[in-house]
Short mmCIF file of C-alpha atoms and ligand atoms in Angstrom, two decimals:
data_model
loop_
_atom_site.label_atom_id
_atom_site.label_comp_id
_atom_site.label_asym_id
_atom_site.label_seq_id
_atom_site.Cartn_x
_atom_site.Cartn_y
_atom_site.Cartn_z
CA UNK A 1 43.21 -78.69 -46.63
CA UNK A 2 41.43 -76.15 -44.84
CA UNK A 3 40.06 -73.41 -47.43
CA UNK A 4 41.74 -69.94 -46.91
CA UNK A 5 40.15 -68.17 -48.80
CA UNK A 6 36.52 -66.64 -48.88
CA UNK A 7 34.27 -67.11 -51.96
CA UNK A 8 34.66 -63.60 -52.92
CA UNK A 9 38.21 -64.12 -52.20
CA UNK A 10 38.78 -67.10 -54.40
CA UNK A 11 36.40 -65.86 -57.47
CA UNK A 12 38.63 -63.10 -57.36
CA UNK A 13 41.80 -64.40 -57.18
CA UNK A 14 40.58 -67.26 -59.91
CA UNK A 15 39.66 -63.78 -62.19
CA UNK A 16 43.06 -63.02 -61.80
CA UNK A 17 44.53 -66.01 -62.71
CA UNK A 18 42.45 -66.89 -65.45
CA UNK A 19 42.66 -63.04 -67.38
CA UNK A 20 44.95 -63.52 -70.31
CA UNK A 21 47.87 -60.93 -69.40
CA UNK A 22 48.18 -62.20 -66.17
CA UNK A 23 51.96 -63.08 -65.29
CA UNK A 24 52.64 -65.57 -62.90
CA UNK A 25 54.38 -63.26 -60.78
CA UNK A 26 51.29 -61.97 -60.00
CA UNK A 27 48.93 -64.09 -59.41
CA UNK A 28 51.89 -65.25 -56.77
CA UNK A 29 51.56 -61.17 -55.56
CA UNK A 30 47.80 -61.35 -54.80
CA UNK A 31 47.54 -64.84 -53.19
CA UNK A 32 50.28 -63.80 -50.81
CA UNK A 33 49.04 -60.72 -50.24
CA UNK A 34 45.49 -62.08 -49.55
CA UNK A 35 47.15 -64.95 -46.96
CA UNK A 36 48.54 -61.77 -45.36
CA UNK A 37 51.88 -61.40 -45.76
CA UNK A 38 53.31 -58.10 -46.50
CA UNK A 39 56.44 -57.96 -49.23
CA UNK A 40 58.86 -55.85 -51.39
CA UNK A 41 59.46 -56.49 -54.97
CA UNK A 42 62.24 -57.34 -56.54
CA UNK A 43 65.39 -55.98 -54.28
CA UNK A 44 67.90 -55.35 -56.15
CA UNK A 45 70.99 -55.85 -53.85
CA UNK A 46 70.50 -59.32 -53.11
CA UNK A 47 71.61 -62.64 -55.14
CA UNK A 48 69.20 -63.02 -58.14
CA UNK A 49 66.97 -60.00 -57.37
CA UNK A 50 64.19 -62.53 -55.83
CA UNK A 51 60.68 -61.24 -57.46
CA UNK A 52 59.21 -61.08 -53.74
CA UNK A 53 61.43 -59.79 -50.22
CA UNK A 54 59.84 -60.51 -46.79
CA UNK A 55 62.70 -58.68 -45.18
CA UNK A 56 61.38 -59.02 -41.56
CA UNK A 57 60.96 -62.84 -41.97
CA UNK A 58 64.54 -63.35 -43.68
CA UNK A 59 62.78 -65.31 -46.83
CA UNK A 60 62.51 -64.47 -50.48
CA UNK A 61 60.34 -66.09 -53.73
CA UNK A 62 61.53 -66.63 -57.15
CA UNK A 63 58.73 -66.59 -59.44
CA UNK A 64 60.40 -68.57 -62.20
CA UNK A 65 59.27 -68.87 -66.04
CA UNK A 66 59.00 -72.30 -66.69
CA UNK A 67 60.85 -71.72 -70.42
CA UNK A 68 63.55 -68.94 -69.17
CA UNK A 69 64.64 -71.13 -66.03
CA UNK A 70 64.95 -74.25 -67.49
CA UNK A 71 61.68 -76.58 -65.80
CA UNK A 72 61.99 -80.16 -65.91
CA UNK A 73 57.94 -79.96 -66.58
CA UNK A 74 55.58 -80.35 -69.70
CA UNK A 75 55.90 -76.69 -70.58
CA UNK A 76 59.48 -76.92 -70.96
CA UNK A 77 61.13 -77.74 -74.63
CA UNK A 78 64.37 -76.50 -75.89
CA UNK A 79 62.97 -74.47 -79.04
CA UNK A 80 64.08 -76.88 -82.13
CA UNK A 81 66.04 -73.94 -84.38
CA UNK A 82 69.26 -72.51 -82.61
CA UNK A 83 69.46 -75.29 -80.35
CA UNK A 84 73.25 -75.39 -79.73
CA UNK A 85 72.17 -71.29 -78.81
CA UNK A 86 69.01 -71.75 -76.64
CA UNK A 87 70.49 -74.98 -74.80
CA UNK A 88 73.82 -72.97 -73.96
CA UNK A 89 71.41 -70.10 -72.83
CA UNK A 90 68.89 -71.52 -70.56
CA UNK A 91 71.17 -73.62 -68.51
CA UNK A 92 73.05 -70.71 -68.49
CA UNK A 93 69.89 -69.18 -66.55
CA UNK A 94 69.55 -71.85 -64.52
CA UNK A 95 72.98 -72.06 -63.52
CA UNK A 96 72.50 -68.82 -62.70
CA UNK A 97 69.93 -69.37 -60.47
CA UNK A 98 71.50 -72.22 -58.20
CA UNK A 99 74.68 -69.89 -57.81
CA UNK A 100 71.78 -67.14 -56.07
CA UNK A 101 70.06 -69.42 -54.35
CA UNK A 102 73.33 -70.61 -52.72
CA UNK A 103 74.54 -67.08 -52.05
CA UNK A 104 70.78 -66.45 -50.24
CA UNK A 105 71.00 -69.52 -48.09
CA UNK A 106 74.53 -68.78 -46.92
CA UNK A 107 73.35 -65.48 -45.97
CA UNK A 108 70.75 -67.04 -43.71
CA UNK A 109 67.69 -66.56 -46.40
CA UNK A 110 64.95 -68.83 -46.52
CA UNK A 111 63.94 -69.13 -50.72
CA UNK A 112 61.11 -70.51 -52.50
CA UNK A 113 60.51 -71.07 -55.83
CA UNK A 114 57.44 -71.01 -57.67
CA UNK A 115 57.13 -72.36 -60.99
CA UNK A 116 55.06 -70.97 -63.66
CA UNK A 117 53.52 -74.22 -64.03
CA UNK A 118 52.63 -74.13 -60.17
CA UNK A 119 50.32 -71.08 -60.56
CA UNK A 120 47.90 -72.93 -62.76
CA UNK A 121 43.75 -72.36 -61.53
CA UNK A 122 43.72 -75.76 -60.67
CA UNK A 123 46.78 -75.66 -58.82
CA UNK A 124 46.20 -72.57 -56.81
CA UNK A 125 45.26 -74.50 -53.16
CA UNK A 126 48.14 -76.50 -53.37
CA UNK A 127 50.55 -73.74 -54.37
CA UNK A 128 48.41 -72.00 -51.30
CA UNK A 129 49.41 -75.09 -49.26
CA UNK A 130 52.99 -74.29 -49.48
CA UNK A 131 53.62 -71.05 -49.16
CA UNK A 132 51.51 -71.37 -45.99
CA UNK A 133 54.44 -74.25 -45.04
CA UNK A 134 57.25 -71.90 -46.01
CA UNK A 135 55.87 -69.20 -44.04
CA UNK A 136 55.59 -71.49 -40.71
CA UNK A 137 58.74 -73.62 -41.30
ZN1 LIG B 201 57.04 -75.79 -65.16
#
């Protein structure tokens, strides 16, 4: 893949990611940003209240918590106290989530999401790699 970034770019974008109060969401912010597209956080009257609006281009992104959102990945474990309660409340989330998703689509809104796994250092160029394809699909 072609690199998109400059050194500067990257060192600073790797900073980002790899500073310890660093949410997903946004390292997700800044590499968009730096690829150039312009956004608006979380708007509020549409389905889910997607974490990133590109109003012009009719798309959204869901920055999801791999825990909160239920991620069939590594990082995700039902916590081993309260099951019955945690199992009922994350797929509860994630039900949650389909149901917006849907609502988007219907509406004509092209969605992404990003997993919290996804925004990893080493993973940055491929996350890169996509949101590049969402933007041109
Ligand atoms: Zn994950």
């Amino acid at each position: 893949m072609v690199d998109i970034f400059t050194p500067a770019e990257r060192s600073r974008i790797m900073a980002l990611v790899r500073s310890k109060d660093t949410a997903p969401e946004r390292v997700v912010r800044t590499l968009v940003h730096r690829m150039g597209f312009r956004f608006r956080l979380h708007k509020r009257s549409l389905p889910g209240s997607p974490d990133l609006v590109f109003a012009g281009r009719k798309r959204v992104i869901f920055v999801h918590g791999c825990f909160w959102h239920c991620h069939t990945c590594a990082a995700f474990r039902v916590p081993s106290t309260n099951r019955a309660f945690w199992k009922r409340k994350l797929t509860g989330n994630a039900e949650r989530d389909r149901r917006s998703i849907g609502r988007l689509r219907r509406a004509g809104w092209r969605v992404m999401v990003i997993w919290e796994c996804q925004t990893s250092p080493r993973r940055l160029d491929r996350l890169a790699g996509r949101i590049a394809r969402f933007f041109s699909e």
